[in-house]
PDB file of C-alpha atoms in Angstrom:
ATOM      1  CA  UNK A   1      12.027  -7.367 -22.092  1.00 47.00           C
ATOM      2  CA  UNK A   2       9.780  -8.140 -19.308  1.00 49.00           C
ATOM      3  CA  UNK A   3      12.782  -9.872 -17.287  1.00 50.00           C
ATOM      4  CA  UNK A   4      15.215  -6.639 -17.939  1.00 47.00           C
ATOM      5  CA  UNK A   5      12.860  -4.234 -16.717  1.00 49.00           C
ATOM      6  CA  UNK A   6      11.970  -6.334 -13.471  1.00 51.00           C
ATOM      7  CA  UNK A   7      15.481  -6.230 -12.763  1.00 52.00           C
ATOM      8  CA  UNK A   8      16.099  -2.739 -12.532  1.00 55.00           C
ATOM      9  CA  UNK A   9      16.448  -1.339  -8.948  1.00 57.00           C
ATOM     10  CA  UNK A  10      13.300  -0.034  -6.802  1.00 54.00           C
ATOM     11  CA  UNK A  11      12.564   3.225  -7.584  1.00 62.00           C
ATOM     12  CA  UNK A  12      10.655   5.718  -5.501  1.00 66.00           C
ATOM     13  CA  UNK A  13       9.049   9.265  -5.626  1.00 67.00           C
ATOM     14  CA  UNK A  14      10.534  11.028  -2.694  1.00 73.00           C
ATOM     15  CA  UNK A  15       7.641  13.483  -2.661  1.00 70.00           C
ATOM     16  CA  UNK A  16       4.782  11.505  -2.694  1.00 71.00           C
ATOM     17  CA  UNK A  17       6.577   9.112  -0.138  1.00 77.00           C
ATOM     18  CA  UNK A  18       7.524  11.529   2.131  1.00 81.00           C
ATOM     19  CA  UNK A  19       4.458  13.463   2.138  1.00 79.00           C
ATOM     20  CA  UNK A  20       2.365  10.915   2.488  1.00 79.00           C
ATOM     21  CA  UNK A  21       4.574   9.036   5.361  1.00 84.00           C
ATOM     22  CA  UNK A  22       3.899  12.740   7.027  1.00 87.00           C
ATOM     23  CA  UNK A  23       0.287  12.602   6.257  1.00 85.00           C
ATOM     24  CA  UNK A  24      -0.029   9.275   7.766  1.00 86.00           C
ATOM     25  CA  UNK A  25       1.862   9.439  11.185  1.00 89.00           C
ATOM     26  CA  UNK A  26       0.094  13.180  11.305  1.00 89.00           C
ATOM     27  CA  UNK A  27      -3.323  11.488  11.216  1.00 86.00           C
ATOM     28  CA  UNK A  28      -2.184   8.495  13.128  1.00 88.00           C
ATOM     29  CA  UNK A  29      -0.629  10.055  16.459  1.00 91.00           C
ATOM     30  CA  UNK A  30      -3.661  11.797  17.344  1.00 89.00           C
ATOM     31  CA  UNK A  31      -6.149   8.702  16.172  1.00 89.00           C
ATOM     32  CA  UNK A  32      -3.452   6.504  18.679  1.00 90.00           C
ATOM     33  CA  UNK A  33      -3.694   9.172  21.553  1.00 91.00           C
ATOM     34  CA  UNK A  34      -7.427  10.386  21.608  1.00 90.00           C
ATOM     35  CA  UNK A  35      -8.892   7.038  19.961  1.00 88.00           C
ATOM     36  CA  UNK A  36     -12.917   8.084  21.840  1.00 89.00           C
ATOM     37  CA  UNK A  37     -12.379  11.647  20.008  1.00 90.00           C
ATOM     38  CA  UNK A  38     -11.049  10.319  16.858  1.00 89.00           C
ATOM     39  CA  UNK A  39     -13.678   7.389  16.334  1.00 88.00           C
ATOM     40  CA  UNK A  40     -16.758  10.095  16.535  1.00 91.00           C
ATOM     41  CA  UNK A  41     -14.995  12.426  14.384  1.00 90.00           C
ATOM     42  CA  UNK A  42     -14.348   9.754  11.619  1.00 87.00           C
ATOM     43  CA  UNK A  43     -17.759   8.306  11.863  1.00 87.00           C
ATOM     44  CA  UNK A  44     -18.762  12.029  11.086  1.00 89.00           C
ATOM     45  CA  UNK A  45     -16.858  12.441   7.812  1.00 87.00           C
ATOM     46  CA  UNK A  46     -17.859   8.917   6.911  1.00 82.00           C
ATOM     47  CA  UNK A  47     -21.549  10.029   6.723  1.00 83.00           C
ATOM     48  CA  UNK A  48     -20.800  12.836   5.013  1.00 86.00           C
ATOM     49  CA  UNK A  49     -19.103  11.463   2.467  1.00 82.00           C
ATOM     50  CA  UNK A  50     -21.591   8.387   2.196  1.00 76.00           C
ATOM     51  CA  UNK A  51     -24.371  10.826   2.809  1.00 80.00           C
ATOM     52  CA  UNK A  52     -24.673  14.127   0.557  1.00 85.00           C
ATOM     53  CA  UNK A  53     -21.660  13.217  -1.362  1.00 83.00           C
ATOM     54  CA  UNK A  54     -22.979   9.416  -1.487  1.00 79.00           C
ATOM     55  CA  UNK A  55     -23.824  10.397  -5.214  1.00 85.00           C
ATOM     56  CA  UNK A  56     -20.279  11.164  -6.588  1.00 86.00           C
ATOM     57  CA  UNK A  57     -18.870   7.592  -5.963  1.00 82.00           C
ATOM     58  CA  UNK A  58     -21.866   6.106  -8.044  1.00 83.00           C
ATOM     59  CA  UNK A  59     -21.192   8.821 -10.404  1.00 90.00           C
ATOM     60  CA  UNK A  60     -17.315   7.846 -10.529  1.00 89.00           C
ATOM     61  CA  UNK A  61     -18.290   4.577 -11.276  1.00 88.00           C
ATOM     62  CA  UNK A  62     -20.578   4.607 -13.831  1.00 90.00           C
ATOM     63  CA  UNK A  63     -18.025   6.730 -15.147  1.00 93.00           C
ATOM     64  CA  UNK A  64     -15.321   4.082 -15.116  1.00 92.00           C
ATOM     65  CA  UNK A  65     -17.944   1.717 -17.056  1.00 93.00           C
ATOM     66  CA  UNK A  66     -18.520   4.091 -19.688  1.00 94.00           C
ATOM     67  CA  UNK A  67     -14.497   5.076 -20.088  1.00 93.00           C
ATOM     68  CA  UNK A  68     -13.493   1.697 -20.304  1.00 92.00           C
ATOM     69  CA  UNK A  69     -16.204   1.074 -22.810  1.00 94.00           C
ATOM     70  CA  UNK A  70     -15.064   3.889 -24.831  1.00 94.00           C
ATOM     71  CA  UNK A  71     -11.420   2.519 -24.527  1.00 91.00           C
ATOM     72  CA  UNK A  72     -12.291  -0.368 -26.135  1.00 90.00           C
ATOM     73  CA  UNK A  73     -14.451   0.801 -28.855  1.00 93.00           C
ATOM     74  CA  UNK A  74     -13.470   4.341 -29.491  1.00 90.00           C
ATOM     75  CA  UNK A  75     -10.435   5.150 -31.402  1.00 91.00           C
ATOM     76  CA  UNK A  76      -7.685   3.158 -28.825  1.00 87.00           C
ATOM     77  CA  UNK A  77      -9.175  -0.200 -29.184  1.00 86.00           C
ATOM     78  CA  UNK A  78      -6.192  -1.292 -31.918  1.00 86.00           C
ATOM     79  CA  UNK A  79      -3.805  -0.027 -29.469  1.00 87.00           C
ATOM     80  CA  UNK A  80      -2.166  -3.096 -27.661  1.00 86.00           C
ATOM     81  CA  UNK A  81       0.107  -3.025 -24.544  1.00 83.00           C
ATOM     82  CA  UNK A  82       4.002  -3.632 -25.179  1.00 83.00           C
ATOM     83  CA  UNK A  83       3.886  -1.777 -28.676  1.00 80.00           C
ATOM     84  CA  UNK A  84       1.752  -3.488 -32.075  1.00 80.00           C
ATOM     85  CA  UNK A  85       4.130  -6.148 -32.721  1.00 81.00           C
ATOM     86  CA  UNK A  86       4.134  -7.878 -29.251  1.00 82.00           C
ATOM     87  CA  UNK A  87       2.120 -10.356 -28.680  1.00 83.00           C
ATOM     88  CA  UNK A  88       0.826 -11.945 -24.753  1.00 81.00           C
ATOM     89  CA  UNK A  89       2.710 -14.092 -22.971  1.00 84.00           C
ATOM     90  CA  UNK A  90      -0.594 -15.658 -21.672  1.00 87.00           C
ATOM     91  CA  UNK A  91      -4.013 -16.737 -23.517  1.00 87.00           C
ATOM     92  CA  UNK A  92      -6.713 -14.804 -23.020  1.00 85.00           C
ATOM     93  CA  UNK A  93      -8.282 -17.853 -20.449  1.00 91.00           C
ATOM     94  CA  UNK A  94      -5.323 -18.167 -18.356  1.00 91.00           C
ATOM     95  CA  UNK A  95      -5.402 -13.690 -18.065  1.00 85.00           C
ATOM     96  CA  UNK A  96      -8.534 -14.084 -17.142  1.00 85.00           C
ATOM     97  CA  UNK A  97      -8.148 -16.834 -14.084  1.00 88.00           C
ATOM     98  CA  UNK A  98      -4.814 -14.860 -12.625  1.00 87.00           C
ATOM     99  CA  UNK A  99      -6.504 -11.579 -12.902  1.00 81.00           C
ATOM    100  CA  UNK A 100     -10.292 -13.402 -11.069  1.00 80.00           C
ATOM    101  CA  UNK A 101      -8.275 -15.019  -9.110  1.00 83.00           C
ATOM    102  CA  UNK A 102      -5.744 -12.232  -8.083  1.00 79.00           C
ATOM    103  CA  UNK A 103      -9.085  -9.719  -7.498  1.00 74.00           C
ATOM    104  CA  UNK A 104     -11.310 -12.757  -5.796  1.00 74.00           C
ATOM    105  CA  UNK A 105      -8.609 -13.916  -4.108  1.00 76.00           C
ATOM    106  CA  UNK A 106      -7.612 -10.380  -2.552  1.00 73.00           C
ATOM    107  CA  UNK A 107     -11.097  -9.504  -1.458  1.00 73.00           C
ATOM    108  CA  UNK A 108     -12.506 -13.044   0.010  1.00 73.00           C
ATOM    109  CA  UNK A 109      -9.275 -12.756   2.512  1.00 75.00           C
ATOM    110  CA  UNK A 110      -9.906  -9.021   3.267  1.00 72.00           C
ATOM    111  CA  UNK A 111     -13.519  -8.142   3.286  1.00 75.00           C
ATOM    112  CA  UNK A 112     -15.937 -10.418   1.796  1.00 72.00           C
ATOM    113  CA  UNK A 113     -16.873 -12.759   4.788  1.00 75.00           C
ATOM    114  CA  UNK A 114     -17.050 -10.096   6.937  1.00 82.00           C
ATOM    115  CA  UNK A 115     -19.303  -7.716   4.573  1.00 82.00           C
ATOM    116  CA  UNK A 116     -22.236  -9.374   5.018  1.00 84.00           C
ATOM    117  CA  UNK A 117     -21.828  -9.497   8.971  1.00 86.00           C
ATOM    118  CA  UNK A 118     -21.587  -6.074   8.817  1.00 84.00           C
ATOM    119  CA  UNK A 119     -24.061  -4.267   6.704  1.00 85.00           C
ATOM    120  CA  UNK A 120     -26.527  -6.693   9.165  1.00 87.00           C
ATOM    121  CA  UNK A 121     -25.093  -5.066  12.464  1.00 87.00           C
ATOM    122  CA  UNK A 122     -24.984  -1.788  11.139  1.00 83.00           C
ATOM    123  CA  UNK A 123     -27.372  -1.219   8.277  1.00 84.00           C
ATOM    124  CA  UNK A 124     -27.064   1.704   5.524  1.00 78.00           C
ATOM    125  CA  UNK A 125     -29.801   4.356   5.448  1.00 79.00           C
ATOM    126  CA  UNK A 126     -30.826   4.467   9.227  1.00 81.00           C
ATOM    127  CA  UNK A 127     -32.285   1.116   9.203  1.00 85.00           C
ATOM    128  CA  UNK A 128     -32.261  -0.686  12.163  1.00 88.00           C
ATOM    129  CA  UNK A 129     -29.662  -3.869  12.676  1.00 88.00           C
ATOM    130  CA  UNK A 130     -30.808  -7.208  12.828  1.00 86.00           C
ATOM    131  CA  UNK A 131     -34.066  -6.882  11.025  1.00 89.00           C
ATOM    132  CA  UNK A 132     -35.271  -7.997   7.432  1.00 88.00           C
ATOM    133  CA  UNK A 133     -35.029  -4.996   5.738  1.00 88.00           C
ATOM    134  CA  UNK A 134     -30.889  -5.247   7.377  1.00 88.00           C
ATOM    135  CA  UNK A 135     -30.418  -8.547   5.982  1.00 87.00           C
ATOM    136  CA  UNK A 136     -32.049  -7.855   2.671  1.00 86.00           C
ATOM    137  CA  UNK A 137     -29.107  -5.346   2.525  1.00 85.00           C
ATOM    138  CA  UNK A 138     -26.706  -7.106   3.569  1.00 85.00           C
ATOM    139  CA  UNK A 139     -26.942  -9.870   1.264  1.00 81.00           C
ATOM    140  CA  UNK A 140     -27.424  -7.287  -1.910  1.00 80.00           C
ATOM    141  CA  UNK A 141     -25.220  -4.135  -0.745  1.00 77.00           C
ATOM    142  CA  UNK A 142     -22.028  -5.758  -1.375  1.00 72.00           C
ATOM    143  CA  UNK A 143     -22.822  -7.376  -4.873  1.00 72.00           C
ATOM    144  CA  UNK A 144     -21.775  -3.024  -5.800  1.00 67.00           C
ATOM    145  CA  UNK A 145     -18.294  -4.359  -4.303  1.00 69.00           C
ATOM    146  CA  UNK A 146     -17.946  -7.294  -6.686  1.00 72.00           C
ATOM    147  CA  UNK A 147     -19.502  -6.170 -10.041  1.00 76.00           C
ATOM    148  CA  UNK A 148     -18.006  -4.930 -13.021  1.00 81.00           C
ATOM    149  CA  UNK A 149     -17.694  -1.537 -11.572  1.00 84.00           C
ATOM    150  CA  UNK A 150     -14.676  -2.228  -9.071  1.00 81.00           C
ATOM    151  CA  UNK A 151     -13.331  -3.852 -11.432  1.00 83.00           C
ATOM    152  CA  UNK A 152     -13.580  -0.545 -13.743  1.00 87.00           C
ATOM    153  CA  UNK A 153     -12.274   1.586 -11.150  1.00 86.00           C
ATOM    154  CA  UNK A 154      -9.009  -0.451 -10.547  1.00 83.00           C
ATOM    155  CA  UNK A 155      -8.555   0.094 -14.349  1.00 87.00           C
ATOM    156  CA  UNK A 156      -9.191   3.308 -14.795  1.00 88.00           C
ATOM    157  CA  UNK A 157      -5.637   3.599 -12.836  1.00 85.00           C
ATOM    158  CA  UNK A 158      -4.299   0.496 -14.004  1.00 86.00           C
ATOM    159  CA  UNK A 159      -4.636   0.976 -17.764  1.00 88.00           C
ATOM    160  CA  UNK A 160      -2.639   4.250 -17.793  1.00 86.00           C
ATOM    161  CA  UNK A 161       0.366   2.998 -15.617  1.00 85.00           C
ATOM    162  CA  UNK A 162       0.514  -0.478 -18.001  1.00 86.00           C
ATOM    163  CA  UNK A 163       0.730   1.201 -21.050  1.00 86.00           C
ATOM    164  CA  UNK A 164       3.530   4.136 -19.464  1.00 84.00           C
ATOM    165  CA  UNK A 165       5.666   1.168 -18.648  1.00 84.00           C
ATOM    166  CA  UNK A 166       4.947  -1.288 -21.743  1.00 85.00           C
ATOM    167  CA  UNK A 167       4.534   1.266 -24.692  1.00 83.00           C
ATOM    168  CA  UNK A 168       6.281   4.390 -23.189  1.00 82.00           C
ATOM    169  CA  UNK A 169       8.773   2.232 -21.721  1.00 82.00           C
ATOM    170  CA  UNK A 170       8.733   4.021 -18.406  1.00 78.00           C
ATOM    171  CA  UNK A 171      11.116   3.075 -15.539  1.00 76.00           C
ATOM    172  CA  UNK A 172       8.239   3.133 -12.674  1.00 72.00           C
ATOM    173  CA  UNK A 173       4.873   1.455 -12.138  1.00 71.00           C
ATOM    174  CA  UNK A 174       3.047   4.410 -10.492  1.00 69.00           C
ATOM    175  CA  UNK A 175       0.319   6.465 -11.650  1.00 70.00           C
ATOM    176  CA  UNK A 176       3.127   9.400 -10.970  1.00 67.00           C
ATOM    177  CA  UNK A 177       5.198   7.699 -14.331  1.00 68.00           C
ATOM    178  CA  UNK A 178       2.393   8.152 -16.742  1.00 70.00           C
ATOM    179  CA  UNK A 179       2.521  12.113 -16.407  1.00 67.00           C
ATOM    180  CA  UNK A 180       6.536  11.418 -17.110  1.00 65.00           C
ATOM    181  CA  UNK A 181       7.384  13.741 -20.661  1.00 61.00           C
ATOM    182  CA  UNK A 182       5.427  15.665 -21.616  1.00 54.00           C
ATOM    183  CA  UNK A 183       3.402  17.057 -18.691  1.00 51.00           C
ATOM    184  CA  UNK A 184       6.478  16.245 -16.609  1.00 51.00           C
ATOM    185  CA  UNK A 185       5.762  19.184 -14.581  1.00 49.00           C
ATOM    186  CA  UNK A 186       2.603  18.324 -13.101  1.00 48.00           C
ATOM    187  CA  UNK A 187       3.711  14.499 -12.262  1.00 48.00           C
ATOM    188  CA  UNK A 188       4.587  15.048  -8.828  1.00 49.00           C
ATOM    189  CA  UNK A 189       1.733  17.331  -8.106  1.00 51.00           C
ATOM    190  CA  UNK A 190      -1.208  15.466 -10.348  1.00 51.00           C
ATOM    191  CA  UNK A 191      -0.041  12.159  -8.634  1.00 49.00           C
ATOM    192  CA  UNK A 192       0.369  13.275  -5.279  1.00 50.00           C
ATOM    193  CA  UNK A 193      -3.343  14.384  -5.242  1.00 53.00           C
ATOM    194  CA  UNK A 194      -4.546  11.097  -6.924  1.00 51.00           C
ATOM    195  CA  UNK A 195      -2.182   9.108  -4.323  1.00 49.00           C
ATOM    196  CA  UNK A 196      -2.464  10.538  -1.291  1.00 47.00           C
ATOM    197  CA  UNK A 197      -5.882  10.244  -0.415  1.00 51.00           C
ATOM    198  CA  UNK A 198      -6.015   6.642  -1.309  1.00 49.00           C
ATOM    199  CA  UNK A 199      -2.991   6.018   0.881  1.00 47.00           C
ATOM    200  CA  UNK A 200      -5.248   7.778   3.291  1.00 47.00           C
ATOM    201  CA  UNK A 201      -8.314   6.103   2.840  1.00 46.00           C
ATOM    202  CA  UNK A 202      -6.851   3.083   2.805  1.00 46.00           C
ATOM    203  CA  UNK A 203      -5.033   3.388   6.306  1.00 45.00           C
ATOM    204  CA  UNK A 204      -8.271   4.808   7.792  1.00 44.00           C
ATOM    205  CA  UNK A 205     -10.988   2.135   6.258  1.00 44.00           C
ATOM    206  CA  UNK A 206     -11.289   0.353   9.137  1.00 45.00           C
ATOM    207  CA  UNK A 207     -10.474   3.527  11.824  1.00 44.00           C
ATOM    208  CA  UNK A 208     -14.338   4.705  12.088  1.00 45.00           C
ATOM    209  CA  UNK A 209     -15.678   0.734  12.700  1.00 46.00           C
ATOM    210  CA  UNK A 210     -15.536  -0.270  16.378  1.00 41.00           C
ATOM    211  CA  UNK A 211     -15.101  -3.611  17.130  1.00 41.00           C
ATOM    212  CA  UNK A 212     -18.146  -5.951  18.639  1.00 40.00           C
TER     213      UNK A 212
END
């Protein structure tokens, strides 16, 4: 089953992709043309999202703990992913090396090196770089990045698409498929608003961080 469905063709969502290859050039161009103008304005938004509205991406998290929790020991904790008869192609130790590994793997080539280096050059909460109070962060801010509660977040989308493709038998793997059927009219809406600001956060993660 697994082998049929990865060989069916590529499909896309023409209105998230399109709308979101619109977003991106229109908040690209001017980044590109007025990059002085650009970096102060993104370092403002930064703050004010990590600032007063610093509390709503703890809150989010937390609240990916407690779903997944409730996933599996509320009421879907028999449900199993390819329908109740199918059984993993993996153990459970060999799931759990791909998927540290895949994770681990993903974030020690990105970020992780560089985390450290700079929460110490450019401190949270006004502190100032370089000192002990700067390193004390740095060595404990990112441990937030590589707890359980990434690793909640990442399912909190993930679950939902797995089980549209193994147990609805979806043709997509897109959080825009799990809205398929039933609330088929808000699919392209619903995932375009979950999509396209993570499309856009993720192109401009690095834009408001100047380089030493």
């Amino acid at each position: 089953m697994q082998r049929e469905q990865a060989a069916k063709p590529l499909q896309t969502e023409p209105v998230l992709f399109f709308s979101a290859l619109a977003l991106t050039l229109f908040t690209c161009i001017p980044i590109v043309m007025f990059q002085d103008r650009a970096l102060e304005v993104l370092v403002n938004i930064r703050k004010f999202f990590t600032g007063p509205l610093g509390w709503s991406f703890l809150l989010f998290g937390v609240g990916a703990v407690g779903f997944l929790l409730w996933l599996v020991f509320g009421p879907y904790k028999d449900v199993r992913l390819g329908g109740k008869d199918k059984r993993p192609e993996f153990g459970n130790i060999s799931w759990i090396a791909m998927l540290f590994c895949c994770g681990i793997g993903t974030g020690l080539i990105y970020w992780a090196f560089i985390e450290p280096v700079y929460y110490l050059q450019s401190p949270p909460f006004g502190l100032e770089a370089g000192t002990n109070a700067a390193r004390e962060w740095a060595a404990a801010y990112g441990i937030y990045h590589w707890g359980f509660v990434p690793w909640a977040i990442m399912c909190v989308f993930g679950v939902p698409i797995a089980y549209s493709y193994y147990n609805r038998k979806t043709k997509r793997l897109s959080i825009g498929a799990t809205f398929e059927g039933q609330w088929q009219s808000f699919s392209g809406p619903v995932s375009g608003c979950i999509s396209r600001p993570g499309i856009s956060s993720c192109r401009n993660s690095h834009a408001d961080k100047p380089s030493n």
